[in-house]
CSV table of C-alpha atoms and ligand atoms in Angstrom, one decimal:
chain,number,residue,atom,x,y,z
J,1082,UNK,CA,130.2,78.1,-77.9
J,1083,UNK,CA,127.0,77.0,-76.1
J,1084,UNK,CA,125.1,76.4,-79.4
J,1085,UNK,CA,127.7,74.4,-80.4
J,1086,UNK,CA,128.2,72.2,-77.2
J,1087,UNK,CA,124.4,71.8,-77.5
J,1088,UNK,CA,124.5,70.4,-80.6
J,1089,UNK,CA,127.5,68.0,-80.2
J,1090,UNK,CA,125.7,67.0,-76.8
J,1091,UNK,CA,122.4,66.0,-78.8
J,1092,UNK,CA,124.5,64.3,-81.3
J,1093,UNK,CA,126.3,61.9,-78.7
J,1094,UNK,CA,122.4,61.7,-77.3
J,1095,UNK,CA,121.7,60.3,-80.7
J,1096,UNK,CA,124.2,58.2,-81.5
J,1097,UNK,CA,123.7,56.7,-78.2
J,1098,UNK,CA,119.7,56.2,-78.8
J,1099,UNK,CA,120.5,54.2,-82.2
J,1100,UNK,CA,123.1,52.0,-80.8
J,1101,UNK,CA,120.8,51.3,-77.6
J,1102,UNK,CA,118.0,50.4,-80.2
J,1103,UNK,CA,120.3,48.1,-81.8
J,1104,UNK,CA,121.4,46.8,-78.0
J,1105,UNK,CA,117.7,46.1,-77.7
J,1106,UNK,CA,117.0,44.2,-80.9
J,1107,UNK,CA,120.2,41.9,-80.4
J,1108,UNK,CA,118.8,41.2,-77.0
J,1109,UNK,CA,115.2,40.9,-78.2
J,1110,UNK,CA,116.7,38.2,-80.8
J,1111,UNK,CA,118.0,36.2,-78.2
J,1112,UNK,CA,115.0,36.1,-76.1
J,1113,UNK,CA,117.2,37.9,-73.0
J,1114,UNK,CA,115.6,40.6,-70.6
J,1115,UNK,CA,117.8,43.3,-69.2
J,1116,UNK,CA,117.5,45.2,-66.3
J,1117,UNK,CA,119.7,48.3,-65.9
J,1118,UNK,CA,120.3,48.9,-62.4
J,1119,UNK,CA,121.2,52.7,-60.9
J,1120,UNK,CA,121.8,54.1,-57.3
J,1121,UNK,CA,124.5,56.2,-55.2
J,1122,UNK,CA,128.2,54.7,-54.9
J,1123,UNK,CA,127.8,51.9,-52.7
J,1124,UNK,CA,123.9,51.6,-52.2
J,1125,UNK,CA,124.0,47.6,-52.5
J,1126,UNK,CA,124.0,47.0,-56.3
J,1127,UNK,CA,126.2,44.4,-56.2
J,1128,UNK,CA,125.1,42.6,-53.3
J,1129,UNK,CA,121.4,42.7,-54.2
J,1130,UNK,CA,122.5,40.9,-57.5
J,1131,UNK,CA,124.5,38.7,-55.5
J,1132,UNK,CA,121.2,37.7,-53.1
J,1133,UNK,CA,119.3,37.6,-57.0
J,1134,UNK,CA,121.7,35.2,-58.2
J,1135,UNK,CA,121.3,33.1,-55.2
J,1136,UNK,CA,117.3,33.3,-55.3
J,1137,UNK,CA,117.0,32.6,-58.9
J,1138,UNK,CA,120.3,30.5,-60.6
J,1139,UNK,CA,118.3,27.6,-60.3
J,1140,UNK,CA,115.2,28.7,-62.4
J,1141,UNK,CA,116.8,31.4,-64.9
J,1142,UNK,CA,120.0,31.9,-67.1
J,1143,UNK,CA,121.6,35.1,-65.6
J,1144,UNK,CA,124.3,37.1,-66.8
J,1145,UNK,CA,125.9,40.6,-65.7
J,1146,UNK,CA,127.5,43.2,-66.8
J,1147,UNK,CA,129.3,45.4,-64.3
J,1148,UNK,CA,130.3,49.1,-64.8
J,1149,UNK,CA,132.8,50.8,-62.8
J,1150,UNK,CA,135.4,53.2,-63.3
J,1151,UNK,CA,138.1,51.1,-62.4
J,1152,UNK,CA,138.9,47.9,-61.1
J,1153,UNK,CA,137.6,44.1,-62.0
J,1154,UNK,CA,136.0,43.4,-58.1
J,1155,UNK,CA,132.3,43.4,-58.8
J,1156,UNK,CA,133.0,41.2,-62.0
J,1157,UNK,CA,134.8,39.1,-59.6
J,1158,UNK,CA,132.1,39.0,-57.3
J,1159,UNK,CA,129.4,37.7,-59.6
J,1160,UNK,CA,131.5,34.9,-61.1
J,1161,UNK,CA,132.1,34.1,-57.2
J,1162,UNK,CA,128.5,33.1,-57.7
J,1163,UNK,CA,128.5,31.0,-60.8
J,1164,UNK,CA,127.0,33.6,-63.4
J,1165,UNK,CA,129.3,34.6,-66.5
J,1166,UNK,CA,130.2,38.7,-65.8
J,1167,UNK,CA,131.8,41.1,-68.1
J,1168,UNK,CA,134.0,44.1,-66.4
J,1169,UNK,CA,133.1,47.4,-68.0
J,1170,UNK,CA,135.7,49.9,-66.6
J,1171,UNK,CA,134.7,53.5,-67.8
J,1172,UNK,CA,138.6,55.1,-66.5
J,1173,UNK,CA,137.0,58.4,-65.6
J,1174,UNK,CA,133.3,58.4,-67.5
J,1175,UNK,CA,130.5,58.5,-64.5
J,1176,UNK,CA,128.1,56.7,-66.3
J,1177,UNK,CA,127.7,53.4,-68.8
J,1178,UNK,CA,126.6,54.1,-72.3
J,1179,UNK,CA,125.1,52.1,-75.2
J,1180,UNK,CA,128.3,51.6,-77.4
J,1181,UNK,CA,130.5,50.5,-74.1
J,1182,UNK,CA,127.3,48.2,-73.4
J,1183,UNK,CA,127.0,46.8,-77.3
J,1184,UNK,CA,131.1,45.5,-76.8
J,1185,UNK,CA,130.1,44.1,-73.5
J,1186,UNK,CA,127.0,42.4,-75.2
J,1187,UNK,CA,129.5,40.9,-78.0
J,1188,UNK,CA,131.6,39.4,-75.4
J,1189,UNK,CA,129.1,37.3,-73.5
J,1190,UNK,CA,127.5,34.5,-74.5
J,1191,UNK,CA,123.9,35.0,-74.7
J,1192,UNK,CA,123.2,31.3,-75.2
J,1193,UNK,CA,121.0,29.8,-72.5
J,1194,UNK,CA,120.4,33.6,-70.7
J,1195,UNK,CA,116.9,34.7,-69.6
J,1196,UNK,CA,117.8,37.6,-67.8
J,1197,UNK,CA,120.9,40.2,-68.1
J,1198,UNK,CA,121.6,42.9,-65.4
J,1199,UNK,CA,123.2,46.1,-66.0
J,1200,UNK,CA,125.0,47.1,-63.3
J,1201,UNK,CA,125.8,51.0,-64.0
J,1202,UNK,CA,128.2,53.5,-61.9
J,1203,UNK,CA,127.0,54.2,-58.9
J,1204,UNK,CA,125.8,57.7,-59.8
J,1205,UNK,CA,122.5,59.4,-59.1
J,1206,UNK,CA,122.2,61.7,-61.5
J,1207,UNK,CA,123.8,60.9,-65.5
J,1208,UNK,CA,123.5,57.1,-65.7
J,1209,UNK,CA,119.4,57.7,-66.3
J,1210,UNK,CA,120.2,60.0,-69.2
J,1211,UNK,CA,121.9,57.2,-71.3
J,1212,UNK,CA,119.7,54.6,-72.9
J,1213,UNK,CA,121.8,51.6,-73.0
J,1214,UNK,CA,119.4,48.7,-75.0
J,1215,UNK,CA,117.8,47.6,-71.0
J,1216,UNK,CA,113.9,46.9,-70.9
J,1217,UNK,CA,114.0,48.0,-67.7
J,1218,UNK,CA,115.4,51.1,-64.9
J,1219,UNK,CA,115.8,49.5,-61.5
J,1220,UNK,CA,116.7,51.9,-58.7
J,1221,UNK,CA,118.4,51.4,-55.5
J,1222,UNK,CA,117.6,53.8,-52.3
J,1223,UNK,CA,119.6,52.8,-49.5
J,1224,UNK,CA,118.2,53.7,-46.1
J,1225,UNK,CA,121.5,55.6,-44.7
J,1226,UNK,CA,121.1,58.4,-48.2
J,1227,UNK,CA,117.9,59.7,-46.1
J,1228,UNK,CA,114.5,59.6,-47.8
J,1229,UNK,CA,114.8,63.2,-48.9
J,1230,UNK,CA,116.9,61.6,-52.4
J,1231,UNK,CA,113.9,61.3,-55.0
J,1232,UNK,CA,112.9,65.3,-54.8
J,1233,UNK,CA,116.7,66.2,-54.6
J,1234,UNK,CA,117.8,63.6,-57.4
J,1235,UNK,CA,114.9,64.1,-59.4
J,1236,UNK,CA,115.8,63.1,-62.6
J,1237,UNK,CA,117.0,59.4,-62.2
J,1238,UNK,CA,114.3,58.2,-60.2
J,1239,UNK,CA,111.8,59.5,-62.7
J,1240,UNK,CA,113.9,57.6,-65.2
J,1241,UNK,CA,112.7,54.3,-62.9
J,1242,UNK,CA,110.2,51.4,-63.3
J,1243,UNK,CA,110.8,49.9,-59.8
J,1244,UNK,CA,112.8,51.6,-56.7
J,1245,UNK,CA,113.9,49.0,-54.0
J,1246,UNK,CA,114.6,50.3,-50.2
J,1247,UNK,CA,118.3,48.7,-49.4
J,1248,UNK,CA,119.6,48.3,-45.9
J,1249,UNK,CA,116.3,48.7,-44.4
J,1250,UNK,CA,118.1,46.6,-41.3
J,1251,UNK,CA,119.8,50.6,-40.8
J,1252,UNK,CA,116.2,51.7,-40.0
J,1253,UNK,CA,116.4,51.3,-36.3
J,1254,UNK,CA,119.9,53.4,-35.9
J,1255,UNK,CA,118.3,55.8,-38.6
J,1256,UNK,CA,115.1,57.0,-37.3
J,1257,UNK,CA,114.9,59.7,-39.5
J,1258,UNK,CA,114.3,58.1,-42.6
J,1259,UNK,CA,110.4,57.8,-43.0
J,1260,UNK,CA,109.9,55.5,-46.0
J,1261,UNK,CA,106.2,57.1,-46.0
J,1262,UNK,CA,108.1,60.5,-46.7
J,1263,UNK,CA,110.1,58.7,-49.5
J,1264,UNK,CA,107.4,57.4,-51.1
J,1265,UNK,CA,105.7,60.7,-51.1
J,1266,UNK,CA,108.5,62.3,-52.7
J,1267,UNK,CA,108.4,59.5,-55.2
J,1268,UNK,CA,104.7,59.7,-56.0
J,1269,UNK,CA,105.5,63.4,-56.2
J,1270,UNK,CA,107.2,62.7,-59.0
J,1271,UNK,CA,106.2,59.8,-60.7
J,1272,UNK,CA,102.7,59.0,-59.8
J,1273,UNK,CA,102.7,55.4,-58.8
J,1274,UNK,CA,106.0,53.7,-59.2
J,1275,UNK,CA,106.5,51.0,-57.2
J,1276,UNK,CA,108.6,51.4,-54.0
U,412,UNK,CA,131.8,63.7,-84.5
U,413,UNK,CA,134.2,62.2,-81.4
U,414,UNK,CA,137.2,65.0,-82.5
U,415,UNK,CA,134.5,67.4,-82.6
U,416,UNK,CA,133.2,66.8,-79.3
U,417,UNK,CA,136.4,66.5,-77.4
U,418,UNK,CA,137.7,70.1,-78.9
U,419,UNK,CA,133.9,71.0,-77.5
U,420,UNK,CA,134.5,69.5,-74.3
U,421,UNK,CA,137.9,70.9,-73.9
U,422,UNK,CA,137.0,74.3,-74.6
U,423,UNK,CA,133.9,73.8,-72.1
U,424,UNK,CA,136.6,73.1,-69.6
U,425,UNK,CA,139.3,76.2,-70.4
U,426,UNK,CA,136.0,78.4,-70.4
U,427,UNK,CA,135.0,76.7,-66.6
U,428,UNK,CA,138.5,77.4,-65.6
U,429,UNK,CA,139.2,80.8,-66.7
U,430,UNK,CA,135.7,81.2,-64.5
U,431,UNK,CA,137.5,79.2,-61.7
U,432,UNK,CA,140.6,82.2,-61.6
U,433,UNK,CA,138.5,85.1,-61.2
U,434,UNK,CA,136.3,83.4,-58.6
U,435,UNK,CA,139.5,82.8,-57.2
U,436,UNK,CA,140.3,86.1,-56.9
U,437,UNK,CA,137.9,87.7,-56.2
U,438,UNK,CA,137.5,85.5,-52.6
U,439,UNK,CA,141.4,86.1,-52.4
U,440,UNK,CA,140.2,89.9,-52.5
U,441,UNK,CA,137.7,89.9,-50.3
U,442,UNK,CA,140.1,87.5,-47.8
U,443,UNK,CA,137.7,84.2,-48.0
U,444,UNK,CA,139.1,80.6,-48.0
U,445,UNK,CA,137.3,78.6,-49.7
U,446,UNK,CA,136.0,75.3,-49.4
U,447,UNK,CA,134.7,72.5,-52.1
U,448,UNK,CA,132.9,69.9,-50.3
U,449,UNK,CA,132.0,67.1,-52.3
U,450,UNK,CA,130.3,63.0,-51.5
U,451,UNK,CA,128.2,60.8,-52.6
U,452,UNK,CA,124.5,61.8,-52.4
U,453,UNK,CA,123.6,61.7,-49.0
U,454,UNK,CA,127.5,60.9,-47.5
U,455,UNK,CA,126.3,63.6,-45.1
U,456,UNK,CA,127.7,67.0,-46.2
U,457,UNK,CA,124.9,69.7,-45.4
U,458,UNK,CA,124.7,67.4,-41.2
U,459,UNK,CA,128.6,67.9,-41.5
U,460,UNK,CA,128.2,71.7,-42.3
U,461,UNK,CA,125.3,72.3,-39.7
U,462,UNK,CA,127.9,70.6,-36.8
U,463,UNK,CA,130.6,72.7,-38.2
U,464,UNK,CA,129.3,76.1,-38.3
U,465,UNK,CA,127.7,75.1,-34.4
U,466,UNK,CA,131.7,74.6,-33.6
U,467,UNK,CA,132.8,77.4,-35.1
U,468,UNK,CA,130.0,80.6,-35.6
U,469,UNK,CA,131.3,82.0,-32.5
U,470,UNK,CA,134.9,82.8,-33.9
U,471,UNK,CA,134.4,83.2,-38.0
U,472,UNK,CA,132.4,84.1,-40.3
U,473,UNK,CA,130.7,81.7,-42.2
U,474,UNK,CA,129.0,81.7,-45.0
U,475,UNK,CA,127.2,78.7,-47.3
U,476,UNK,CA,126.5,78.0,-51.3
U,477,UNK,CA,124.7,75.0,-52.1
U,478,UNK,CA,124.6,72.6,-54.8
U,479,UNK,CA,121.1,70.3,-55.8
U,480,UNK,CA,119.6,69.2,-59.0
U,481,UNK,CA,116.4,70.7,-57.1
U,482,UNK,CA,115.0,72.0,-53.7
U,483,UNK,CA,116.1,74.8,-51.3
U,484,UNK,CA,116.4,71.9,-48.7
U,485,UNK,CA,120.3,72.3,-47.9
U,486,UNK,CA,120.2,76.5,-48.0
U,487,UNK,CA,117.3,76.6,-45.3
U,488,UNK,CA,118.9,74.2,-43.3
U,489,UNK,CA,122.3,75.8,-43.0
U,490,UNK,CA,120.1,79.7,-43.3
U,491,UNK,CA,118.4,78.3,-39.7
U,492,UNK,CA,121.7,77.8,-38.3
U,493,UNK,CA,121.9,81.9,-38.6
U,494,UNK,CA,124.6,81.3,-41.7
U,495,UNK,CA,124.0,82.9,-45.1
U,496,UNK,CA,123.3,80.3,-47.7
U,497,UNK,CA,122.8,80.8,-51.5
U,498,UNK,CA,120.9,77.9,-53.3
U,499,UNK,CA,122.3,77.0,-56.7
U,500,UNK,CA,119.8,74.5,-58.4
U,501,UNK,CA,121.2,72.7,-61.3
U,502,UNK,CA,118.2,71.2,-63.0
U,503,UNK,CA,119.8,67.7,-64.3
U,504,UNK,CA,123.3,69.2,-64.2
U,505,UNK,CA,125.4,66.8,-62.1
U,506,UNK,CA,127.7,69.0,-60.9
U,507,UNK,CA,128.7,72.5,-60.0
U,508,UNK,CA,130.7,74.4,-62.8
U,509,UNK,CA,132.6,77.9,-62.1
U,510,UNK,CA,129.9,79.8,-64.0
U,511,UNK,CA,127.2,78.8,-61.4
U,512,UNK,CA,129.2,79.6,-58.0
U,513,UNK,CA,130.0,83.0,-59.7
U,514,UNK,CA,126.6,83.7,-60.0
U,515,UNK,CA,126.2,82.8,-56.0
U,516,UNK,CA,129.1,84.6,-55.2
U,517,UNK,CA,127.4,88.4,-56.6
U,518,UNK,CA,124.8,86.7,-54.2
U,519,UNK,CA,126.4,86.6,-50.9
U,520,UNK,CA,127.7,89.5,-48.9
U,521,UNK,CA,131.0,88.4,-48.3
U,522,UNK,CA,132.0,91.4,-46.1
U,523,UNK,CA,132.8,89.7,-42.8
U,524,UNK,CA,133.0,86.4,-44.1
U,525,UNK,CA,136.3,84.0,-43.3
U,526,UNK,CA,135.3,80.6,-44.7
U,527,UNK,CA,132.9,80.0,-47.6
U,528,UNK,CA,131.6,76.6,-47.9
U,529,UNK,CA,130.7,75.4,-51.5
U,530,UNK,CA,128.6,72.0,-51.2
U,531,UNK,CA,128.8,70.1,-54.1
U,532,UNK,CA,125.9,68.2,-55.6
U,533,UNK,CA,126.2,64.7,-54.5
U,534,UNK,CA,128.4,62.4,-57.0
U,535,UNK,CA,131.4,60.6,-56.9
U,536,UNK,CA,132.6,61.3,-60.4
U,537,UNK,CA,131.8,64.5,-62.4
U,538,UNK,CA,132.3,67.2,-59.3
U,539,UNK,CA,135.8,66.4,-59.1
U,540,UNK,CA,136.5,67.7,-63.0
U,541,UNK,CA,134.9,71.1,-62.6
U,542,UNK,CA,137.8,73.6,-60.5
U,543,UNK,CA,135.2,76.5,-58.8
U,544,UNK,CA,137.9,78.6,-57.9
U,545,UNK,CA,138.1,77.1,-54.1
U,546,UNK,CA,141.0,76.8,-52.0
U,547,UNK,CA,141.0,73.2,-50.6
U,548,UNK,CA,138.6,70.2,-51.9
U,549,UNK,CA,137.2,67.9,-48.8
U,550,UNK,CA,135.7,64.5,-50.0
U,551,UNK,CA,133.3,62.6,-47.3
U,552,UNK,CA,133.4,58.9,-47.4
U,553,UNK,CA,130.4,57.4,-45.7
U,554,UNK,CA,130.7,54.2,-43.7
U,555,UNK,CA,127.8,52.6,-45.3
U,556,UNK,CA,129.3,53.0,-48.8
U,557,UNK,CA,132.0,50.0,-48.7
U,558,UNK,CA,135.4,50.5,-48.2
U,559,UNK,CA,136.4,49.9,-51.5
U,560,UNK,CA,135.2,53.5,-52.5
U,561,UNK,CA,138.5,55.0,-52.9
U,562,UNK,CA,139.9,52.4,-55.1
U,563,UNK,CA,136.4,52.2,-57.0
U,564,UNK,CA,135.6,55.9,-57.9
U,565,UNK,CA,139.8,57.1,-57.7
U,566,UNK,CA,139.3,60.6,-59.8
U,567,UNK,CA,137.5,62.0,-56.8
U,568,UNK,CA,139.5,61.1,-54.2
U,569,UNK,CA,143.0,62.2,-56.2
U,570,UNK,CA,141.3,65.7,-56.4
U,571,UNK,CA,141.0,65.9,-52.7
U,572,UNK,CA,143.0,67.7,-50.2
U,573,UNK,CA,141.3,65.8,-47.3
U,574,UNK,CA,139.4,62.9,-47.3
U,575,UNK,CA,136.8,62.6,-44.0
U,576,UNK,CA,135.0,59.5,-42.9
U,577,UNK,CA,131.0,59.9,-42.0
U,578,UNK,CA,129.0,58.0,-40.3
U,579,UNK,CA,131.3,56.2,-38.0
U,580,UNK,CA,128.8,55.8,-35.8
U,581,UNK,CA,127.3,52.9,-37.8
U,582,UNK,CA,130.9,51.1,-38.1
U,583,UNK,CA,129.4,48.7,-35.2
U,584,UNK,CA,126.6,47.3,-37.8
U,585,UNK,CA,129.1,47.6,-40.7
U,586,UNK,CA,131.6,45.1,-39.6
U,587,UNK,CA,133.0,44.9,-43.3
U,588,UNK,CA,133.8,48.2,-43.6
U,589,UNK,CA,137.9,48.3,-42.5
U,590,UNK,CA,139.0,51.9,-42.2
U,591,UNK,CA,142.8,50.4,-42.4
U,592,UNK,CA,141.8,48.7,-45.9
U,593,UNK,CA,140.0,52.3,-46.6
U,594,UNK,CA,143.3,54.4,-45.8
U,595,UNK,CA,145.2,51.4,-48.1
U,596,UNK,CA,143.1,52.3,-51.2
U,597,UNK,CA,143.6,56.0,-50.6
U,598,UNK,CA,147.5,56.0,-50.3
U,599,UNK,CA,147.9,54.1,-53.2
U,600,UNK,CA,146.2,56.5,-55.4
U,601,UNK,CA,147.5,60.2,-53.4
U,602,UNK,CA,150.2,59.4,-51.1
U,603,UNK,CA,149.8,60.6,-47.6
U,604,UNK,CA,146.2,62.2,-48.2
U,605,UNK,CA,145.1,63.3,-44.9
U,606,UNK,CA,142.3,60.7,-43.8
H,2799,GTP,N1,123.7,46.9,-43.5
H,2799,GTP,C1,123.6,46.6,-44.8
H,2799,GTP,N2,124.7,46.8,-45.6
H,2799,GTP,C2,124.6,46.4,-46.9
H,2799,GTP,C3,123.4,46.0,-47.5
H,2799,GTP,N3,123.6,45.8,-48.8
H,2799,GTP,C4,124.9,46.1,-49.0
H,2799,GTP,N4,125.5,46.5,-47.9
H,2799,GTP,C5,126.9,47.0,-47.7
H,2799,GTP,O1,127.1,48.2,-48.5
H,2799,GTP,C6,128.4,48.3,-49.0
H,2799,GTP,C7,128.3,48.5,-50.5
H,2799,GTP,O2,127.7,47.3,-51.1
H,2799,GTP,P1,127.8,47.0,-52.6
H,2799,GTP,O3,126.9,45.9,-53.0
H,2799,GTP,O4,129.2,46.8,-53.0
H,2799,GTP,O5,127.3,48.3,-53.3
H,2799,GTP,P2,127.3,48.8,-54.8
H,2799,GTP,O6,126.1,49.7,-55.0
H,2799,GTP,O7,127.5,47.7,-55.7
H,2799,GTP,O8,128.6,49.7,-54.8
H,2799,GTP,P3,129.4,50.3,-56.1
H,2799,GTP,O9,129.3,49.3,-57.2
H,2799,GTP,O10,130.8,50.5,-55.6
H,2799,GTP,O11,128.8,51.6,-56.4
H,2799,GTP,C8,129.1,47.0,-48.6
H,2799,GTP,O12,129.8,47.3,-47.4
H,2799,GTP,C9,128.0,46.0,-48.3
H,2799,GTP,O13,128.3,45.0,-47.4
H,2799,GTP,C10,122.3,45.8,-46.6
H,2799,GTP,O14,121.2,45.4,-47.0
H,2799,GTP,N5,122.4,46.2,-45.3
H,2800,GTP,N1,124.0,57.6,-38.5
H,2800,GTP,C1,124.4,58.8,-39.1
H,2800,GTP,N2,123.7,59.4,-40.0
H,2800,GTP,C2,124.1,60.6,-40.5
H,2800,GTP,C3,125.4,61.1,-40.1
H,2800,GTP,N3,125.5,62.3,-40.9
H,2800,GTP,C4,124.4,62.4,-41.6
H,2800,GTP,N4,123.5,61.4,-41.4
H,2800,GTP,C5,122.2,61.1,-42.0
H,2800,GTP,O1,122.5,60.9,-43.4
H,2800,GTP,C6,121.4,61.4,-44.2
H,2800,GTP,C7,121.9,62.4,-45.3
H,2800,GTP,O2,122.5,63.5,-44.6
H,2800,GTP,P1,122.8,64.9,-45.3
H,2800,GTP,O3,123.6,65.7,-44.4
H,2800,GTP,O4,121.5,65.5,-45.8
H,2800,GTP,O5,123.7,64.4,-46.5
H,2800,GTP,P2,124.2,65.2,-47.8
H,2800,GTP,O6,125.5,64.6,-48.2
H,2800,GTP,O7,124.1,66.7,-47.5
H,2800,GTP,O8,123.0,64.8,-48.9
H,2800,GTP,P3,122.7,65.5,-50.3
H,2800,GTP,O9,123.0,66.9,-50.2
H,2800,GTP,O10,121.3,65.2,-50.6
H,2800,GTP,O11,123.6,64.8,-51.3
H,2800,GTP,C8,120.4,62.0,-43.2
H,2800,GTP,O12,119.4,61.1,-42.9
H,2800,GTP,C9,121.3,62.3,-42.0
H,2800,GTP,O13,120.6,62.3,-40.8
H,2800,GTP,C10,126.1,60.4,-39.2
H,2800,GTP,O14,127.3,60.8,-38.8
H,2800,GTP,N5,125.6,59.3,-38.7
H,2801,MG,MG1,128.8,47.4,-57.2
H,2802,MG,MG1,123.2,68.2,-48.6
H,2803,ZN,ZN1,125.8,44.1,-82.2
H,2804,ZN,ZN1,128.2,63.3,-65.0
C-alpha cells in the first residue's frame, strides 16, 4: 500500500519535472520569462498583477495564466487590463501543474511577450511542490495571515526567490504583525531571500 | 500510469475512511462531539478557539488537536488557555488525514471531555477531502480574503456544516468585501448553509 502510493507519487513527480523542462525550453525559445506566483486564498495575486500590468504594459509584452478551481473571474480581470489571459480551472486539484500549464502555454500567443505570470491556486502549501516550466517562485504574505506563516508554511516559502508583504495599509489595525519577526522567520529558513 | 494512480488514490482514501469510522467511534464511546475546523492559513482558527474555550471552559470540557506543517505554536497557545492540546505536525503534508488524529486521539485523555476541537492545517482545498471521523465541519472565511471565496474554492465550502465570517472587524477598510454577495456564492453551491 504505502510503497506503492510512494512510487506512483514519485512517478506523477517525474512526469511532471519532464513536462516542466519542456515548459521551460518552449518558453526559453520564445525569449518569455515566467514568474509563478503562490500565496493563501485571497492574499492579492490578482490585484498585484493587475497594479504590474498597469506599471509595466507600456514597456513589456505581458501575458497570464490564471489557476483556479473554478470560475473564469481572474481571467476576466486581466483582460479588463488589456493583457491576453488563459483560465486554467483545476475542478477540485489545489494546485497548477506542468501538463495543465503546457495546454495553457499552447493556447496563448507567445508572439511579442517578455514576461508571463503564473498565477497558481491560492494554496500555501502543494503549489511549491510542482515545477511548472517558471524561472521564477514569487510569494505573496499578506499582512492580515500574521507574520508567524513562513515557520508554519515552511515548505513553499523555501520554494521562493522573492516574498512581497501585501496589504501593508492593514498594518495599523494589525499591530501584531512585526515584519521584523517575518523576516526572521524567513531568514530562518532561507538565509537571505528577499522580503 | 494515470489508472494506476487513481486506483492508488482511491484506495488511499477507503483506507483514510475506514480510519475516519473508528475514530468516530471511539469519540461516540467516550461521548465527545467533534469538531473539524478548517480556513485558509491564517483565516483565524487557533484566535477563534482561544475566544471560544474563554466562553465556554466554565461549563464543558474541552479539549484541542492541532494541525501545522511545523511548530508547536497553535498547541501552546490553546495549552495556556488551561485546555489540553495535542500537536500533530505534518511535515509538507497539506492536510490532516484519519491516520494522524488517531494517533492524537491515544494522546488525549478524553475522560471528562465534551467537545474536541480538530484544527485543520490551513488550506482551502485538500482538508476538505480527508473525513477525520468528526461530527460537524466549520469553515472560517476571513474578511480580507474577497468575497468571492466561496464561489472560487466551492469543494471546501460544500463540505461544511457551518460557514463563520472572521475578521469583521476590518469590514470598515474592506469596503469590497459584501457579506450579501458572500452568502449569494454560498447558497448557490449548499442551499441554506448556516452563515
Ligand atoms: N486592504 C487591501 N486589500 C487588498 C490588497 N490587495 C488585495 N486586496 C483585497 O484582497 C481581496 C483578494 O484580492 P485578490 O487580488 O483577488 O486575491 P488573490 O490572491 O488573487 O485571490 P485568489 O485568486 O482567489 O486566491 C480583495 O478583496 C482585494 O480587494 C491590499 O494591498 N490592501
Ligand atoms: N483584525 C483581526 N485580526 C484577527 C482576528 N482573528 C485573528 N486575527 C489575526 O489573524 C492572524 C492569524 O490568526 P490565527 O488565529 O493564528 O489564524 P489561524 O487560522 O489559526 O492560522 P494558521 O493556524 O497559521 O493557519 C493573527 O495575526 C491574529 O491576531 C480578528 O477577528 N480580527
Ligand atoms: Mg486571484
Ligand atoms: Mg492556527
Ligand atoms: Zn509544447
Ligand atoms: Zn494538496
Amino acid at each position: 500500500g504505502e510503497r506503492v502510493g510512494i512510487a506512483v507519487i514519485q512517478g506523477i513527480l517525474a512526469a511532471n519535472d519532464a513536462q516542466a523542462a519542456h515548459n521551460r525550453a518552449h518558453l526559453d525559445a520564445c525569449g518569455v520569462l515566467a514568474i509563478n506566483l503562490m500565496s493563501s486564498p485571497g492574499a492579492g495575486k490578482t490585484s498585484l498583477l493587475e497594479a504590474t500590468i498597469e506599471a509595466l504594459k507600456g514597456d513589456l509584452g505581458i501575458a497570464v495564466i490564471e489557476g483556479d478551481l473554478e470560475t473564469e473571474n481572474d481571467a476576466a480581470r486581466i483582460r479588463a487590463k488589456g493583457v491576453p489571459a488563459v483560465q486554467i480551472t483545476t475542478g477540485s486539484a489545489c494546485h497548477l501543474d506542468a501538463p495543465l500549464v503546457h495546454r495553457a502555454l499552447h493556447r496563448l500567443d507567445l508572439q511579442g511577450i517578455d514576461l508571463l505570470f503564473i498565477e497558481n491556486v491560492g494554496n500555501l502549501v502543494c503549489p511549491a511542490s510542482f515545477d511548472l516550466g517558471q524561472h521564477r517562485n514569487v510569494t505573496l504574505l499578506s499582512v492580515p495571515e500574521g507574520d508567524d506563516k513562513p515557520a508554519k508554511y515552511p515548505v513553499m516559502f523555501r520554494a521562493s526567490d522573492l516574498v512581497l508583504c501585501t496589504k501593508a495599509d492593514l498594518l495599523p489595525l494589525m499591530p501584531e504583525f512585526d515584519p521584523q519577526r517575518a523576516q526572521r522567520h524567513l531568514q530562518a529558513l532561507a538565509g537571505n531571500l528577499p522580503f
